[in-house]
XYZ file of C-alpha atoms in Angstrom:
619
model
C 100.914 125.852 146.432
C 101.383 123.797 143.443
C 98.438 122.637 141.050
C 98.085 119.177 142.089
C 97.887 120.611 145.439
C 95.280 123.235 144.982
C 91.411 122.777 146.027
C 88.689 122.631 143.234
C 87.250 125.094 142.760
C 83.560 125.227 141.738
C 80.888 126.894 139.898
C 77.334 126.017 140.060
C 75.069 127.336 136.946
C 71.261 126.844 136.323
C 69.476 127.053 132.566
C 66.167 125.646 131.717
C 66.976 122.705 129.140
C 63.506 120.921 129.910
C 62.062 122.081 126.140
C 65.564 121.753 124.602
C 65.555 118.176 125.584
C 61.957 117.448 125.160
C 62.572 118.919 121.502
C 65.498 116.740 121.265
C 63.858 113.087 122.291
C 60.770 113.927 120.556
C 60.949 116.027 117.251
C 64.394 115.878 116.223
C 65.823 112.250 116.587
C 63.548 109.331 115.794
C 64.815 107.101 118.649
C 66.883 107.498 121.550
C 69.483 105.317 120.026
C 71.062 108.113 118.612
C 72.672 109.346 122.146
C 75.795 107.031 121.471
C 76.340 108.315 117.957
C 76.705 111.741 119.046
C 79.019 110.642 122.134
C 80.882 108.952 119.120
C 80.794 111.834 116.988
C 81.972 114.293 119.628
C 85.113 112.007 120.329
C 85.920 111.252 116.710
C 85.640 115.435 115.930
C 87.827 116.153 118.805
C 90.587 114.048 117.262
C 90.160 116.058 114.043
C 91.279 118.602 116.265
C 93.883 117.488 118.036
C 94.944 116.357 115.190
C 95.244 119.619 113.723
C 97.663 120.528 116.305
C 99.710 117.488 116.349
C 99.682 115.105 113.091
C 100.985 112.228 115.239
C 98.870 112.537 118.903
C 97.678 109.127 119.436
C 93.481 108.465 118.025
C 91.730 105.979 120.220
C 87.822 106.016 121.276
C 87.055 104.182 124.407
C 83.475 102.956 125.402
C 83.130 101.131 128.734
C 79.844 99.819 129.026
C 78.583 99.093 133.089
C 76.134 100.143 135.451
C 76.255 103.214 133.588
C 77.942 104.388 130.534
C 81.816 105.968 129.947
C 83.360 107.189 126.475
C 86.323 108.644 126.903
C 88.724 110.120 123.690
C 92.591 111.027 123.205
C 91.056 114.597 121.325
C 91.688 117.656 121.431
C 89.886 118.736 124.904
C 88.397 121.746 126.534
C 89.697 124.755 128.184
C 86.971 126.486 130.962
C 86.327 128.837 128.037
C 85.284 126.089 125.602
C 82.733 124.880 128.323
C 81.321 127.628 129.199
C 81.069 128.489 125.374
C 80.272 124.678 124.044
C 78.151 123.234 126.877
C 77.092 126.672 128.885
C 76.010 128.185 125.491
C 73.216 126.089 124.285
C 73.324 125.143 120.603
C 76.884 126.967 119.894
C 79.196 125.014 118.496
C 83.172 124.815 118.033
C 82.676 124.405 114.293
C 81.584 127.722 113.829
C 83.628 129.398 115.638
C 83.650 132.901 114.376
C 87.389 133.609 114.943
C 88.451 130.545 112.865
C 89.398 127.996 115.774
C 88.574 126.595 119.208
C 90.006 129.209 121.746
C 92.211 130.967 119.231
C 94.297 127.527 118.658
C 93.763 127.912 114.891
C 91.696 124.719 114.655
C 89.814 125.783 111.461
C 91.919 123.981 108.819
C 90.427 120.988 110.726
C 86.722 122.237 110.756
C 86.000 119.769 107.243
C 86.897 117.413 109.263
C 83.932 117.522 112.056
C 80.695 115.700 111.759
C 78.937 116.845 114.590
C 78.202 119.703 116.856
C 79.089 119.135 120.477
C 76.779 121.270 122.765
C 73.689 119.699 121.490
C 75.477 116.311 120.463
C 76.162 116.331 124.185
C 72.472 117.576 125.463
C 71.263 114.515 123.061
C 71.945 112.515 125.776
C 69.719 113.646 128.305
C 67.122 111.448 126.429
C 69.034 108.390 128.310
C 70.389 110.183 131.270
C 69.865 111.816 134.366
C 73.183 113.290 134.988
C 76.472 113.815 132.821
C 79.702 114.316 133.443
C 82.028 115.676 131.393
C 85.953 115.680 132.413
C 88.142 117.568 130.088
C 91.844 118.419 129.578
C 92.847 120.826 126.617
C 95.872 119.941 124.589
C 95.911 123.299 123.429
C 98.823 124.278 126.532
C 100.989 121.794 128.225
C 99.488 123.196 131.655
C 96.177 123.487 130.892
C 93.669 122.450 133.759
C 91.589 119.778 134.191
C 87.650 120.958 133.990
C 85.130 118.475 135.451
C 81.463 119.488 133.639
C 78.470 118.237 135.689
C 75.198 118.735 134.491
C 71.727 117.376 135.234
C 68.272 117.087 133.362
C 66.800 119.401 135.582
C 68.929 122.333 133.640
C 71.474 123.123 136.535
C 74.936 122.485 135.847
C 78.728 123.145 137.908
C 81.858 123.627 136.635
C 84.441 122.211 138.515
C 88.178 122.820 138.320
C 90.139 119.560 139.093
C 94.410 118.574 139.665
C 95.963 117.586 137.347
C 96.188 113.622 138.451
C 92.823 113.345 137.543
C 93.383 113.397 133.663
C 96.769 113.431 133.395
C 96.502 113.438 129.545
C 94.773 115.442 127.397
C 91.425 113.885 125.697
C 87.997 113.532 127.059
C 85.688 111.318 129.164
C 82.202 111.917 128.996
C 80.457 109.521 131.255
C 76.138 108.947 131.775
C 73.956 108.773 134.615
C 71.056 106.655 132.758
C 67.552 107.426 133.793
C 65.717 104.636 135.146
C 63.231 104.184 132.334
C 65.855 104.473 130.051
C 68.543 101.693 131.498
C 67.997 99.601 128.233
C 69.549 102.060 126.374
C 73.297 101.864 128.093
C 72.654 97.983 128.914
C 76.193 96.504 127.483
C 74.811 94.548 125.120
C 73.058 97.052 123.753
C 75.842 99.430 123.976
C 77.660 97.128 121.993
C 75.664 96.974 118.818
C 74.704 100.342 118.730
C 78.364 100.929 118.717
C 79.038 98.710 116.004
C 76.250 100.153 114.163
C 77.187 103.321 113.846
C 81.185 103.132 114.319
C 81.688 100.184 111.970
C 83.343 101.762 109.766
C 85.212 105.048 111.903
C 88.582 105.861 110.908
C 89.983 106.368 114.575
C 90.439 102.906 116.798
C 86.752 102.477 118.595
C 87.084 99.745 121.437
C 84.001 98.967 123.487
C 85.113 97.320 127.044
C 82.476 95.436 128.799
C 82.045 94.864 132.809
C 84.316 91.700 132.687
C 86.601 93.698 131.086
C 86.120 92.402 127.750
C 87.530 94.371 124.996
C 86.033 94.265 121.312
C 87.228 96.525 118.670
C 84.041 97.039 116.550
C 85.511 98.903 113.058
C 87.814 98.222 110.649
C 88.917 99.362 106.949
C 86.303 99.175 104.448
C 86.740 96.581 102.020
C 86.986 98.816 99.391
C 89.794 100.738 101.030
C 92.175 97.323 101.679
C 94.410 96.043 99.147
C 93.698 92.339 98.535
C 96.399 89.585 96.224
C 93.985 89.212 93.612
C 91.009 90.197 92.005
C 88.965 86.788 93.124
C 90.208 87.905 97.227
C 88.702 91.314 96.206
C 85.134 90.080 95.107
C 85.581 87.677 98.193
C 85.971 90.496 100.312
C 83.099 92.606 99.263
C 80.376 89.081 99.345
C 81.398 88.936 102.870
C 81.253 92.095 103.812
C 77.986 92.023 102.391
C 76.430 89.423 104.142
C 77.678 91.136 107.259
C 75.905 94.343 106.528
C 72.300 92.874 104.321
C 72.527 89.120 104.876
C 72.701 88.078 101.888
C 74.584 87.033 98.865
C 75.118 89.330 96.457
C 75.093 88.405 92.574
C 77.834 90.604 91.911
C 79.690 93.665 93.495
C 79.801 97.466 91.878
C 82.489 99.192 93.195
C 81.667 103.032 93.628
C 84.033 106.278 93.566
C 83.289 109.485 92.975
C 86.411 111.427 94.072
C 84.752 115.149 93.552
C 82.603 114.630 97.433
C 84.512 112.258 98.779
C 82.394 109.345 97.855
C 83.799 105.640 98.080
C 81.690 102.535 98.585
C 79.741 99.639 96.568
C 76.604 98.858 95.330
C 75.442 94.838 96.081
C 73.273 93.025 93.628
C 70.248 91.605 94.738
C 70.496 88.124 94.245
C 66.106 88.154 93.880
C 63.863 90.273 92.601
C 62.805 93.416 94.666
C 59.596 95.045 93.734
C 60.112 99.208 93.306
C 58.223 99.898 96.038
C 61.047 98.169 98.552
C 64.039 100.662 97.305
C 65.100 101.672 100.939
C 68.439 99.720 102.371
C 70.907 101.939 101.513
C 73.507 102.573 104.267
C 75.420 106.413 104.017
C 78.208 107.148 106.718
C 79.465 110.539 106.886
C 83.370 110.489 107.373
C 82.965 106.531 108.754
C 79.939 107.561 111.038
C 76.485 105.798 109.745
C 74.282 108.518 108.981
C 71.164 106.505 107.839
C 70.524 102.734 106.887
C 67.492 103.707 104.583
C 68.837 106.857 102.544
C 66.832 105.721 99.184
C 67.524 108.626 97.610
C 70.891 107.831 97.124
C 70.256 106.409 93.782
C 67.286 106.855 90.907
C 64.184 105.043 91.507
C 64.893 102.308 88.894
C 67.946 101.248 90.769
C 66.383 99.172 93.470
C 67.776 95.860 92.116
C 71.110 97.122 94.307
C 71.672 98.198 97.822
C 74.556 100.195 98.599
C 77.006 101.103 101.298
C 79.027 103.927 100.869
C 81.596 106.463 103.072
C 81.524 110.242 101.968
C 82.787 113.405 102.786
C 80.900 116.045 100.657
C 76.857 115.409 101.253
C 75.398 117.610 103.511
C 73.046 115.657 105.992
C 69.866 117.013 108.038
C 69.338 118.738 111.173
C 69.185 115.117 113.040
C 71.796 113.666 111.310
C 69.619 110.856 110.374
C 69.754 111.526 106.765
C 70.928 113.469 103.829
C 70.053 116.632 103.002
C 68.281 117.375 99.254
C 70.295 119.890 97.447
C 72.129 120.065 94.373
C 74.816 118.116 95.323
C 72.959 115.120 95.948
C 70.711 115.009 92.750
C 74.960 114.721 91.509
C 75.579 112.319 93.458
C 72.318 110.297 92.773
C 72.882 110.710 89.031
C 76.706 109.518 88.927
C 75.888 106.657 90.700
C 72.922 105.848 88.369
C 75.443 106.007 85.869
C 78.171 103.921 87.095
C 75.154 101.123 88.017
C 74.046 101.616 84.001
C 77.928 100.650 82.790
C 77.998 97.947 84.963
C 74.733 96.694 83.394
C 75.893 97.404 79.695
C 79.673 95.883 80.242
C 77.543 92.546 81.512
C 76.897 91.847 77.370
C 80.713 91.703 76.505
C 82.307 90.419 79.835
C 79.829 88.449 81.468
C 76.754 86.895 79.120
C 75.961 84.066 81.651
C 75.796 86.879 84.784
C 73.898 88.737 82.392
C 71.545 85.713 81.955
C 70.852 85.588 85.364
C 70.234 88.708 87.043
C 68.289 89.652 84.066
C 66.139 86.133 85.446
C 65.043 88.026 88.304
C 65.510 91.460 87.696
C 64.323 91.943 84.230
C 61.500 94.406 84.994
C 64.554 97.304 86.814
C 66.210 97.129 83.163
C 63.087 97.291 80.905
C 62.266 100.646 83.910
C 66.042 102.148 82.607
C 65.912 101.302 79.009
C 62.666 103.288 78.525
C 64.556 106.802 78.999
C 68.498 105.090 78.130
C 68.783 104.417 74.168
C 72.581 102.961 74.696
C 71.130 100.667 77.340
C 67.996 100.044 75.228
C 70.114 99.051 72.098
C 72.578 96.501 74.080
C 70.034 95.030 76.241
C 66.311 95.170 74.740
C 67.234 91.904 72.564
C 68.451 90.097 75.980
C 65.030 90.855 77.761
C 62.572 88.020 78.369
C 58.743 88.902 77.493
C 55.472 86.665 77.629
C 54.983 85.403 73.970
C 52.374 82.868 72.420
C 56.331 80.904 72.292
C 56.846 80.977 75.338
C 58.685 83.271 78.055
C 61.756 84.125 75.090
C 64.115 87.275 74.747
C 62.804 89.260 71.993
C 65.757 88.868 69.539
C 64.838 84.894 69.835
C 61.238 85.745 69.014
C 62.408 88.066 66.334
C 63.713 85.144 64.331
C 60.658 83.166 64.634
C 57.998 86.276 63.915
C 58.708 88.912 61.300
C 55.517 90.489 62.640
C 54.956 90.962 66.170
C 51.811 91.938 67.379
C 51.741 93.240 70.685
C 48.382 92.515 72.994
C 47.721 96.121 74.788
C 46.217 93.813 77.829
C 47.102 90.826 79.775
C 43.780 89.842 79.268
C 43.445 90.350 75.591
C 46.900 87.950 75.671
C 44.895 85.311 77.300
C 41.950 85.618 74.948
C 43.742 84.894 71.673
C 47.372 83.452 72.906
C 46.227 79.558 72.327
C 44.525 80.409 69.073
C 47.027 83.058 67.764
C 49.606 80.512 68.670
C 48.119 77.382 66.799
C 47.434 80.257 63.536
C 51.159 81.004 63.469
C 50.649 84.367 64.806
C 53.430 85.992 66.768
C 52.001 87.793 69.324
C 53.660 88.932 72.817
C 51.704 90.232 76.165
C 51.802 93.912 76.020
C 49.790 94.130 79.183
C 53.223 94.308 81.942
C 55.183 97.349 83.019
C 57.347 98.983 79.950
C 56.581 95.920 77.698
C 54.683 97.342 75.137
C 56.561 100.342 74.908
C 59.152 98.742 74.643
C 58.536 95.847 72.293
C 57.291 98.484 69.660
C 61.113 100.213 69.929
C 62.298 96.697 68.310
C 62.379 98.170 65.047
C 65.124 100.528 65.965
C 67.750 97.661 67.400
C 66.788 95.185 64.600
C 65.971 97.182 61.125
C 63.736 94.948 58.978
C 61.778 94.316 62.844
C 57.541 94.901 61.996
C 55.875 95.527 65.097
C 52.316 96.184 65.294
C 49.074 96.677 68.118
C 46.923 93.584 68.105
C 43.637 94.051 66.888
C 40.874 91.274 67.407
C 40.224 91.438 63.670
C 43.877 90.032 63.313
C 42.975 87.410 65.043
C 39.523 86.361 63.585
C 40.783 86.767 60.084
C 43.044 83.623 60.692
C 40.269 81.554 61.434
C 39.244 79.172 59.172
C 35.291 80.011 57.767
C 32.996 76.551 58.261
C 31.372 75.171 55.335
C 27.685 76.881 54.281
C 26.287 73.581 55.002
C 27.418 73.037 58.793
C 26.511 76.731 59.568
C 23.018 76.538 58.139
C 22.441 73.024 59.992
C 23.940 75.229 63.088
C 21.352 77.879 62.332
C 18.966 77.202 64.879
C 21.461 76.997 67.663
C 23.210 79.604 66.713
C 19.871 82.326 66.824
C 19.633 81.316 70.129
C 23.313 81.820 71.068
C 22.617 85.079 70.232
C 20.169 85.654 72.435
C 21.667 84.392 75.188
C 24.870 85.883 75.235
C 23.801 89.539 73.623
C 22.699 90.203 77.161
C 26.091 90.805 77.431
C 26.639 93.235 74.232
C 27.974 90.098 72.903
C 27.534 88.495 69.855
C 28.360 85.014 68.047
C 30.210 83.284 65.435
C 31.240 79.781 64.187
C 34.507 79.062 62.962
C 36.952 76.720 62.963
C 40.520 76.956 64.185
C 43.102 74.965 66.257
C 43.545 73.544 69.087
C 40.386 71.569 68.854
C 40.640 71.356 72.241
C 39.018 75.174 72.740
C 35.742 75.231 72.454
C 34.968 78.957 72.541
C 36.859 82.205 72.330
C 35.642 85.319 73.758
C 37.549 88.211 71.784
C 36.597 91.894 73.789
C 38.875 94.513 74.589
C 39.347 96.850 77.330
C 37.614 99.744 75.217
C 34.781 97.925 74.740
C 34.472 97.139 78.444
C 34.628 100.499 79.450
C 31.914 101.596 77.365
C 29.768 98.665 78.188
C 30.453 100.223 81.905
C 29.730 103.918 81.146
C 26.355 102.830 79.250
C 24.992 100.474 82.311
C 26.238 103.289 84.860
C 24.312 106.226 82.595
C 21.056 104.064 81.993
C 21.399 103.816 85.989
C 22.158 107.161 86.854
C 19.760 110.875 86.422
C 20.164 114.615 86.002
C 23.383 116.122 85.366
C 25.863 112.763 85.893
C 23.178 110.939 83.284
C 23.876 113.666 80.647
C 27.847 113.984 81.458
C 28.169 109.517 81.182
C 25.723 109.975 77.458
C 28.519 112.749 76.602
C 30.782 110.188 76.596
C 29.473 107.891 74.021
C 31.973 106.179 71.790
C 31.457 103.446 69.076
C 33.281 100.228 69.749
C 32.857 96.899 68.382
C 30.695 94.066 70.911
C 32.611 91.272 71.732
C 32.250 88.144 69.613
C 31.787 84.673 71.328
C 33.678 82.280 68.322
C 32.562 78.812 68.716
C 35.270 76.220 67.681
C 33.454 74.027 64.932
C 36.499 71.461 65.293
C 35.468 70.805 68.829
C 33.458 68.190 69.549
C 31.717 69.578 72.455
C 30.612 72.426 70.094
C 29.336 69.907 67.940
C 27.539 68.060 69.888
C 25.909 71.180 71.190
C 25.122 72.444 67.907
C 22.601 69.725 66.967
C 20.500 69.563 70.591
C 17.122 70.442 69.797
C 16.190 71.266 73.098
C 15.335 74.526 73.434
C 16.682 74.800 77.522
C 19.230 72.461 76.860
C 20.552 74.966 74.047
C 20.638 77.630 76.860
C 22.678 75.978 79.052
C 25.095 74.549 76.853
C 25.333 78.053 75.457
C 25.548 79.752 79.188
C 28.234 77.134 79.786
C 30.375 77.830 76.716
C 30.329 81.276 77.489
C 31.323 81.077 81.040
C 34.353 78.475 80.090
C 35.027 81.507 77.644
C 34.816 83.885 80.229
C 37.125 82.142 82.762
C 39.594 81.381 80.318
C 39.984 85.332 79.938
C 41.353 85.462 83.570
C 39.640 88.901 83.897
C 37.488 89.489 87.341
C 33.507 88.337 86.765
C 30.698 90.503 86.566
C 28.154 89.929 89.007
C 25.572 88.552 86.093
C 28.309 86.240 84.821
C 28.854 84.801 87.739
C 25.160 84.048 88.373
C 25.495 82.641 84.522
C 27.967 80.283 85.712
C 26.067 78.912 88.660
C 23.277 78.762 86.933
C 24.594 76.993 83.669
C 26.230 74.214 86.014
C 22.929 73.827 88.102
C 20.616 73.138 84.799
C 23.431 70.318 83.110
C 23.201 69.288 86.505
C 19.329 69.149 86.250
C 19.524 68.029 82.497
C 21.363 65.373 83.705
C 19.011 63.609 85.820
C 16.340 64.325 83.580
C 17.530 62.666 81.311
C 17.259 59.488 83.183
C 13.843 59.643 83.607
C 11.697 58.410 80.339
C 8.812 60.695 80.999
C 10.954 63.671 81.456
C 9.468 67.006 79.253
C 10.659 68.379 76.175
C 10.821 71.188 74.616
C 12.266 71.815 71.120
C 14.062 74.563 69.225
C-alpha cells in the first residue's frame, strides 16, 4: 500500500497545561497580543533552519486572517520526533538541543539565528484559543510524513499521521481555534496590525491575506539598510519612515551602527521639547521581530530629546520577550549609543550652526543634563546655551561680552527680587535657580579665560543703590519707624534708597537661607520636648530681609509724608505685599491676610476721605 494510500494513524495524549497557560496569559506576557508574535517567531526560526539545510529553499510567512486564524511557513518542519519532543515536552525547545541540531540534521550552525522557543511560543496561544492545530512536514528527508498536531486547552492533545497530499511541501501551518471571549484578538483587522506591528521590519516575506482574499505584504527593508541616489533621498527616507513609526517630524536623523552585536538603526530628533520624565518610545526588534516599543534603557537618561528604532542581533531579551535583558552587554550598548548621540550634538557647531540654533530652542535643558559630566561637549556647546539673564533670554558667550562679572542668583526667586534693579545698576546677573544652570554658568571661566563668575549676594545688590540725601531720610523718619514695625513682624526690616526704574516702588531682598530659618524658629517656638530642643539645635545666624523703599518713586513719596498714623500702616502693608508678589514665591498665610487687609483699609481710607468729619489720627 503506498503512502498516500495508507490510513492515519492516531495518537491521543493528555497533560495538564491549565497552570502553564494560566502562567502564560497572566504573569509572563502583559497582553494577549503577543500570541501572533510568537506564531511569527516560530515561522521566521523555522526558516533559519531550513535554511541551514538549503541556502536557496524559498522564505515566505503566510497569515490568513478569517473566522479563525492560519499562519502557515516554507521552514524547516517537524518530524513525529520533533513533536513529541517540541510540543509533547512542555517548555523544551529545538534551540537547545543537546546533540547540536533538530533530529540529528545538524541544525546548530543555524541556532544564532532563532528568536524564539517553539513549545511555549506555541502554548502562548492558548490565551486566544481553544484548539490548535499544527500540520507539519520535515524537510529534513524527501519522504518524510506529514504529522497533523491537535491540541486543546483542556491539556489533551493527538498526534495524527497524515498522506502526503495534505502538505505536499515541506513548511508549516499552524492554524487557531479562538475562544469565544477572545474573538477580538484574531478579528482581521486586528490581525492585521498586530502583524504589522511586530513583523514590520522581518527579513523573510510576511503576507497577511484577508477573507476577501486580500493580500498585504506588511514589511519591508529598513531605511537604513536601502541604498538611496543621494544623500537628500536618504534623510527623506528616514523623515518618512519616521512619521510612520512616532508621527512626527523629526529635526534631524542619527544614523546608528554598532557592528560588534549586530546593532543597526537611527535615533529621531524630537522636533519639541520632552521633559526627562517621558524617555520611553524606543522601539528594539530582535533579528526584524519588535521586541518592545518602550525599551528606555536603550540609551542614558539625558538622551530623551531622541527616540530610536533599531534592529539587533546581540542583546539578550527577557523571559517574555517583551524587553531586553540588563547585563553587561547592554550598559555597552547604552553607552555607544550615548556616544554616537554626543558627536552628533558636537559636529552640529561646525556643520550645522542654524540646526544647532534650533534644537538647542527646545531642547536646551538635555544638553546643559550632558555637559555637566562631558568637558568636550561642555567646551563646544556651553557658549551656545541660552540662560535667563537681567538681558534677556541670551547664550552665555553673548552675555559674556556685555558682563565681565556674572553673578549668578542661587534661586529663581532671588532672580526676581533684584533682576529689574540689578538690571537698571548695570549688574550682570543670570537666574541660577533652573536645572544645571548654576553649575554650569560658574564652569564659564574654563571655556572663556579672563570669564569672572561669582554667587549673588544681596549685599551686591544694595551696595549699587544710590544712598538718599540726610535731609529726605530724616523728613522720612517718622514713616520710616513705623515701617519698621509693621513689616518686622516678618523678621523684616527697612531701608530708603534710591535706584532705577522709578517705576519700583519697593524691593524685598531675602534669601532662601533666611527663609528656612525664619521656618525652623516659628516651627520650634511651636513645638515641645525633644523636637523643640532638636529645631533650637539648629540655630544659624542669617541676615533678615530688608524691605528697600525706592525714594525716586513717587508713590513712595507720597507715602513718606502722610501723617496719618493708620494710613502709614496701610500704605506700608501695601508696599510690602506689592514687594512680596513681585518675588513670585508662594504667600505665607499672614501675608496673605496682609494683603487683604492692606487693600480693604485704602479701600476704607478712601471713602473716608470723602467725608469732612472723618477722624484722624497722626504719626
Amino acid at each position: 500500500m503506498s503512502e498516500t494510500e495508507r490510513a492515519p494513524s492516531a495518537h491521543t495524549f493528555q497533560v495538564d497545561l491549565r497552570g502553564l497557560v494560566d502562567l502564560l496569559s497572566h504573569h509572563l506576557y502583559s497582553s494577549p497580543r503577543v500570541y501572533l508574535r510568537e506564531l511569527l517567531q516560530n515561522a521566521v526560526d523555522a526558516i533559519s533552519g531550513r535554511h541551514a539545510l538549503d541556502p536557496g529553499a524559498p522564505a515566505a510567512i503566510t497569515v490568513h486572517a478569517d473566522d479563525g486564524l492560519t499562519v502557515t511557513d516554507t521552514g524547516v518542519g517537524l518530524t513525529e520526533a520533533d513533536v513529541h519532543t517540541f510540543l509533547a515536552t512542555i517548555g523544551r525547545s529545538s534551540k537547545r538541543d543537546a546533540d547540536g541540531g533538530l533530529d540529528g540534521t545538524g541544525l546548530a550552525a543555524a541556532r544564532g539565528d532563532f528568536i524564539g522557543q517553539f513549545g511555549i511560543g506555541l502554548l502562548a496561544c492558548f490565551v486566544v484559543a481553544d484548539e490548535i492545530t499544527v500540520v507539519t512536514r520535515s524537510a529534513a528527508a524527501a519522504d518524510a510524513p506529514v504529522i497533523e498536531w491537535r491540541g486543546r486547552s483542556d491539556g489533551s492533545y493527538t498526534i495524527t499521521t497524515l498522506p502526503s497530499a495534505a502538505k505536499p511541501e515541506p513548511g508549516t501551518t499552524v492554524r487557531l481555534t479562538p475562544r469565544a471571549d477572545a474573538a477580538e484578538w484574531t478579528a482581521p483587522g486586528r490581525v492585521l496590525e498586530l502583524a504589522r506591528n511586530y513583523g514590520s521590519m522581518l527579513r523573510h516575506e510576511v503576507t497577511v491575506v484577508d477573507p476577501r482574499g486580500t493580500r498585504t505584504r506588511i514589511n519591508a527593508t529598513p531605511p537604513w539598510a536601502e541604498r538611496h541616489a543621494s544623500p537628500q533621498a536618504r534623510r527623506d527616507a528616514f523623515t518618512a519612515h519616521c512619521r510612520r513609526a512616532f508621527d512626527f517630524t523629526p529635526l534631524d536623523s542619527i544614523e546608528l551602527d554598532l557592528p560588534l552585536v549586530g546593532l543597526r538603526g537611527v535615533a529621531y530628533v524630537l522636533p519639541d521639547a520632552a521633559p526627562p520624565s517621558r524617555r520611553a518610545g524606543h522601539r528594539v526588534h530582535l533579528k526584524g521581530m519588535l521586541l518592545s516599543e518602550q525599551a528606555d534603557e536603550l540609551l542614558p537618561d539625558w538622551a530623551f530629546f531622541v527616540r530610536c528604532v533599531v534592529d539587533t542581533d546581540g542583546l539578550r531579551p527577557t523571559a517574555s520577550r517583551e524587553g531586553l535583558y540588563a547585563d553587561e552587554t547592554l550598559a555597552a550598548v547604552r553607552d555607544a549609543l550615548g556616544a554616537r548621540v554626543r558627536d552628533w550634538l558636537t559636529g552640529l557647531s561646525a556643520s550645522d550652526p542654524a540646526l544647532l540654533h534650533r534644537f538647542l530652542g527646545v531642547h536646551h535643558l538635555a544638553v546643559k543634563a550632558l555637559a555637566r559630566y562631558d568637558d568636550e561637549l561642555l567646551r563646544m556647546l556651553l557658549p551656545w546655551l541660552p540662560f535667563e539673564t537681567t538681558d534677556g533670554n541670551v547664550t552665555l558667550d553673548e552675555f559674556a561680552r556685555s558682563h565681565p562679572v556674572i553673578l549668578v542668583a542661587r534661586t529663581v526667586e532671588e532672580f526676581r527680587q533684584v533682576a529689574p534693579i540689578a538690571g537698571a545698576a548695570g549688574l550682570g546677573v543670570v537666574n541660577g535657580g533652573y536645572t544645571y544652570d548654576r553649575d554650569l554658568v560658574h564652569r564659564l571661566p574654563e571655556i572663556r579665560p579672563g570669564s569672572s563668575v561669582a554667587d549673588l549676594d544681596p549685599g551686591t545688590v544694595t551696595a549699587h543703590l544710590d544712598s538718599v540725601d540726610p535731609a529726605a531720610e530724616l523728613a522720612a523718619a517718622a514713616f520710616l519707624t513705623v515701617a519698621r514695625e509693621v513689616v518686622g513682624r516678618f523678621d523684616c526690616d527697612v531701608a530708603l534708597r534710591s535706584f532705577h526704574p522709578t517705576s519700583a516702588p519697593a524691593l524685598l531682598l531675602d534669601n532662601r537661607e533666611a527663609r528656612h530659618e525664619r521656618t525652623r524658629a516659628r516651627l520650634a517656638d511651636e513645638a515641645d520636648g525633644l523636637w523643640a530642643d532638636i529645631l533650637g539645635s539648629l540655630r544659624s545666624e542669617v541676615p533678615r530681609a530688608q524691605l528697600v523703599l525706592n525714594h525716586l518713586n513717587p508713590l513712595v513719596r507720597r507715602a513718606a509724608s502722610i501723617t496719618h498714623r493708620e494710613l502709614v500702616v496701610t500704605a506700608v502693608e501695601a508696599l510690602y505685599g506689592q514687594a512680596v508678589l513681585l518675588t513670585r514665591r508662594p504667600l505665607r498665610a499672614a501675608e496673605s491676610a496682609l494683603l487683604n487687609r492692606s487693600f480693604i483699609s485704602l479701600l476704607d481710607h478712601a471713602m473716608l476721605g470723602h467725608e469732612p468729619d472723618a477722624p484722624r489720627k497722626d504719626v
